[in-house]
Short mmCIF file of N, CA and C in Angstrom, two decimals:
data_model
loop_
_atom_site.label_atom_id
_atom_site.label_comp_id
_atom_site.label_asym_id
_atom_site.label_seq_id
_atom_site.Cartn_x
_atom_site.Cartn_y
_atom_site.Cartn_z
N MET A 2 65.68 13.52 55.39
CA MET A 2 66.26 13.13 54.11
C MET A 2 66.59 11.64 54.08
N PHE A 3 67.12 11.15 55.20
CA PHE A 3 67.47 9.73 55.26
C PHE A 3 66.23 8.85 55.11
N GLU A 4 65.12 9.27 55.71
CA GLU A 4 63.89 8.49 55.62
C GLU A 4 63.40 8.43 54.17
N LEU A 5 63.53 9.53 53.45
CA LEU A 5 63.12 9.55 52.05
C LEU A 5 63.97 8.59 51.22
N LEU A 6 65.27 8.58 51.45
CA LEU A 6 66.14 7.63 50.74
C LEU A 6 65.78 6.20 51.08
N PHE A 7 65.45 5.92 52.34
CA PHE A 7 65.07 4.58 52.76
C PHE A 7 63.81 4.12 52.04
N ILE A 8 62.81 4.97 51.97
CA ILE A 8 61.55 4.64 51.28
C ILE A 8 61.80 4.43 49.79
N LEU A 9 62.60 5.29 49.17
CA LEU A 9 62.89 5.14 47.74
C LEU A 9 63.64 3.85 47.46
N MET A 10 64.56 3.46 48.34
CA MET A 10 65.28 2.19 48.17
C MET A 10 64.31 1.02 48.26
N LEU A 11 63.40 1.05 49.23
CA LEU A 11 62.43 -0.04 49.36
C LEU A 11 61.54 -0.14 48.13
N ILE A 12 61.05 0.98 47.65
CA ILE A 12 60.19 0.97 46.47
C ILE A 12 60.94 0.44 45.25
N ALA A 13 62.18 0.87 45.07
CA ALA A 13 62.96 0.42 43.93
C ALA A 13 63.20 -1.09 43.99
N ILE A 14 63.49 -1.62 45.16
CA ILE A 14 63.74 -3.06 45.26
C ILE A 14 62.44 -3.83 45.05
N PHE A 15 61.31 -3.33 45.54
CA PHE A 15 60.03 -4.00 45.29
C PHE A 15 59.69 -4.00 43.81
N VAL A 16 59.99 -2.91 43.11
CA VAL A 16 59.72 -2.85 41.67
C VAL A 16 60.59 -3.87 40.93
N LEU A 17 61.84 -4.01 41.36
CA LEU A 17 62.75 -4.93 40.67
C LEU A 17 62.47 -6.40 40.99
N THR A 18 62.01 -6.72 42.20
CA THR A 18 61.86 -8.12 42.60
C THR A 18 60.42 -8.59 42.68
N GLY A 19 59.46 -7.71 42.72
CA GLY A 19 58.07 -8.11 42.92
C GLY A 19 57.75 -8.09 44.41
N ALA A 20 56.47 -8.00 44.75
CA ALA A 20 56.06 -7.83 46.15
C ALA A 20 55.70 -9.18 46.75
N THR A 21 56.70 -9.92 47.23
CA THR A 21 56.47 -11.17 47.96
C THR A 21 57.13 -11.04 49.33
N MET A 22 56.92 -12.04 50.16
CA MET A 22 57.53 -11.99 51.50
C MET A 22 59.05 -12.09 51.40
N VAL A 23 59.55 -12.93 50.50
CA VAL A 23 61.00 -13.05 50.32
C VAL A 23 61.58 -11.73 49.83
N SER A 24 60.90 -11.10 48.87
CA SER A 24 61.42 -9.82 48.37
C SER A 24 61.35 -8.74 49.45
N PHE A 25 60.38 -8.86 50.36
CA PHE A 25 60.31 -7.91 51.48
C PHE A 25 61.56 -8.02 52.34
N PHE A 26 61.97 -9.26 52.67
CA PHE A 26 63.17 -9.44 53.50
C PHE A 26 64.42 -9.03 52.74
N ILE A 27 64.47 -9.31 51.45
CA ILE A 27 65.60 -8.86 50.63
C ILE A 27 65.65 -7.34 50.60
N ALA A 28 64.50 -6.72 50.43
CA ALA A 28 64.44 -5.25 50.39
C ALA A 28 64.86 -4.65 51.72
N MET A 29 64.41 -5.23 52.82
CA MET A 29 64.80 -4.70 54.13
C MET A 29 66.30 -4.87 54.37
N GLY A 30 66.85 -6.02 53.98
CA GLY A 30 68.29 -6.23 54.13
C GLY A 30 69.10 -5.28 53.27
N ALA A 31 68.68 -5.11 52.02
CA ALA A 31 69.39 -4.20 51.12
C ALA A 31 69.28 -2.76 51.60
N ALA A 32 68.10 -2.37 52.07
CA ALA A 32 67.92 -1.00 52.57
C ALA A 32 68.76 -0.78 53.82
N LEU A 33 68.86 -1.79 54.68
CA LEU A 33 69.69 -1.67 55.87
C LEU A 33 71.16 -1.53 55.49
N LEU A 34 71.60 -2.34 54.54
CA LEU A 34 73.00 -2.29 54.09
C LEU A 34 73.32 -0.94 53.43
N LEU A 35 72.48 -0.51 52.50
CA LEU A 35 72.72 0.77 51.83
C LEU A 35 72.60 1.94 52.80
N GLY A 36 71.67 1.85 53.73
CA GLY A 36 71.55 2.90 54.73
C GLY A 36 72.78 2.99 55.60
N ALA A 37 73.33 1.84 55.99
CA ALA A 37 74.56 1.84 56.80
C ALA A 37 75.72 2.44 56.02
N ILE A 38 75.80 2.14 54.73
CA ILE A 38 76.87 2.70 53.90
C ILE A 38 76.72 4.22 53.81
N PHE A 39 75.48 4.71 53.62
CA PHE A 39 75.26 6.16 53.56
C PHE A 39 75.64 6.83 54.87
N VAL A 40 75.33 6.19 55.99
CA VAL A 40 75.67 6.77 57.30
C VAL A 40 77.18 6.82 57.47
N MET A 41 77.89 5.76 57.06
CA MET A 41 79.35 5.75 57.18
C MET A 41 79.99 6.83 56.31
N VAL A 42 79.50 6.99 55.09
CA VAL A 42 80.03 8.03 54.21
C VAL A 42 79.75 9.41 54.80
N GLY A 43 78.56 9.59 55.36
CA GLY A 43 78.24 10.87 56.00
C GLY A 43 79.14 11.16 57.18
N ALA A 44 79.47 10.13 57.96
CA ALA A 44 80.36 10.34 59.11
C ALA A 44 81.76 10.72 58.65
N VAL A 45 82.23 10.08 57.58
CA VAL A 45 83.56 10.42 57.06
C VAL A 45 83.58 11.86 56.55
N VAL A 46 82.54 12.25 55.84
CA VAL A 46 82.47 13.63 55.32
C VAL A 46 82.42 14.63 56.48
N LYS A 47 81.68 14.28 57.53
CA LYS A 47 81.58 15.18 58.68
C LYS A 47 82.92 15.30 59.41
N LEU A 48 83.68 14.22 59.47
CA LEU A 48 84.96 14.22 60.18
C LEU A 48 86.15 14.56 59.29
N LEU A 49 85.90 14.82 58.02
CA LEU A 49 86.99 15.07 57.07
C LEU A 49 87.93 16.20 57.48
N PRO A 50 87.46 17.33 57.98
CA PRO A 50 88.41 18.37 58.40
C PRO A 50 89.36 17.89 59.50
N TRP A 51 88.85 17.11 60.46
CA TRP A 51 89.70 16.61 61.53
C TRP A 51 90.67 15.56 61.02
N ILE A 52 90.25 14.76 60.05
CA ILE A 52 91.16 13.78 59.46
C ILE A 52 92.30 14.48 58.74
N ILE A 53 91.99 15.56 58.02
CA ILE A 53 93.03 16.32 57.32
C ILE A 53 94.00 16.95 58.32
N VAL A 54 93.47 17.51 59.42
CA VAL A 54 94.34 18.10 60.45
C VAL A 54 95.24 17.04 61.06
N ALA A 55 94.71 15.86 61.32
CA ALA A 55 95.52 14.78 61.89
C ALA A 55 96.62 14.34 60.92
N LEU A 56 96.31 14.26 59.63
CA LEU A 56 97.33 13.88 58.65
C LEU A 56 98.42 14.94 58.52
N ILE A 57 98.04 16.21 58.57
CA ILE A 57 99.04 17.29 58.53
C ILE A 57 99.93 17.23 59.77
N ALA A 58 99.33 17.01 60.94
CA ALA A 58 100.11 16.91 62.17
C ALA A 58 101.06 15.72 62.12
N LEU A 59 100.61 14.61 61.58
CA LEU A 59 101.47 13.43 61.44
C LEU A 59 102.64 13.71 60.50
N TYR A 60 102.37 14.39 59.41
CA TYR A 60 103.43 14.75 58.46
C TYR A 60 104.47 15.65 59.12
N ILE A 61 104.00 16.67 59.85
CA ILE A 61 104.92 17.59 60.53
C ILE A 61 105.73 16.84 61.58
N TYR A 62 105.10 15.97 62.34
CA TYR A 62 105.80 15.20 63.37
C TYR A 62 106.89 14.33 62.74
N LYS A 63 106.56 13.63 61.68
CA LYS A 63 107.56 12.77 61.03
C LYS A 63 108.66 13.59 60.36
N TYR A 64 108.33 14.76 59.85
CA TYR A 64 109.33 15.59 59.18
C TYR A 64 110.37 16.11 60.17
N TYR A 65 109.93 16.54 61.35
CA TYR A 65 110.85 17.13 62.33
C TYR A 65 111.48 16.10 63.27
N ASN A 66 111.03 14.87 63.27
CA ASN A 66 111.59 13.84 64.15
C ASN A 66 112.22 12.72 63.35
N LYS A 67 113.03 13.07 62.38
CA LYS A 67 113.74 12.06 61.60
C LYS A 67 114.87 11.48 62.45
N PRO A 68 115.13 10.19 62.32
CA PRO A 68 116.26 9.61 63.07
C PRO A 68 117.59 10.10 62.52
N ASP A 69 118.59 10.20 63.39
CA ASP A 69 119.92 10.65 62.98
C ASP A 69 120.60 9.58 62.13
N GLN A 70 121.25 10.01 61.07
CA GLN A 70 121.97 9.10 60.18
C GLN A 70 123.45 9.01 60.53
N ASN A 71 123.91 9.69 61.57
CA ASN A 71 125.33 9.72 61.95
C ASN A 71 125.62 8.61 62.95
N ILE A 72 125.99 7.46 62.44
CA ILE A 72 126.31 6.34 63.33
C ILE A 72 127.79 6.05 63.26
#
């Protein structure tokens, strides 16, 4: 699936800029940037259950370990 998105991004950028050597480098840079963004979003989605568990654990820890106000 990732390869298909990469090819579609390259084709779209070539259509928008024309097929020259400069547009090839622009297309490769843009495809690399967008591909990296897609990978990061995918990693966050994959780790989302663990992130939620960590946030719940942090909330419980802070709720039960409040500092004493009796000074």
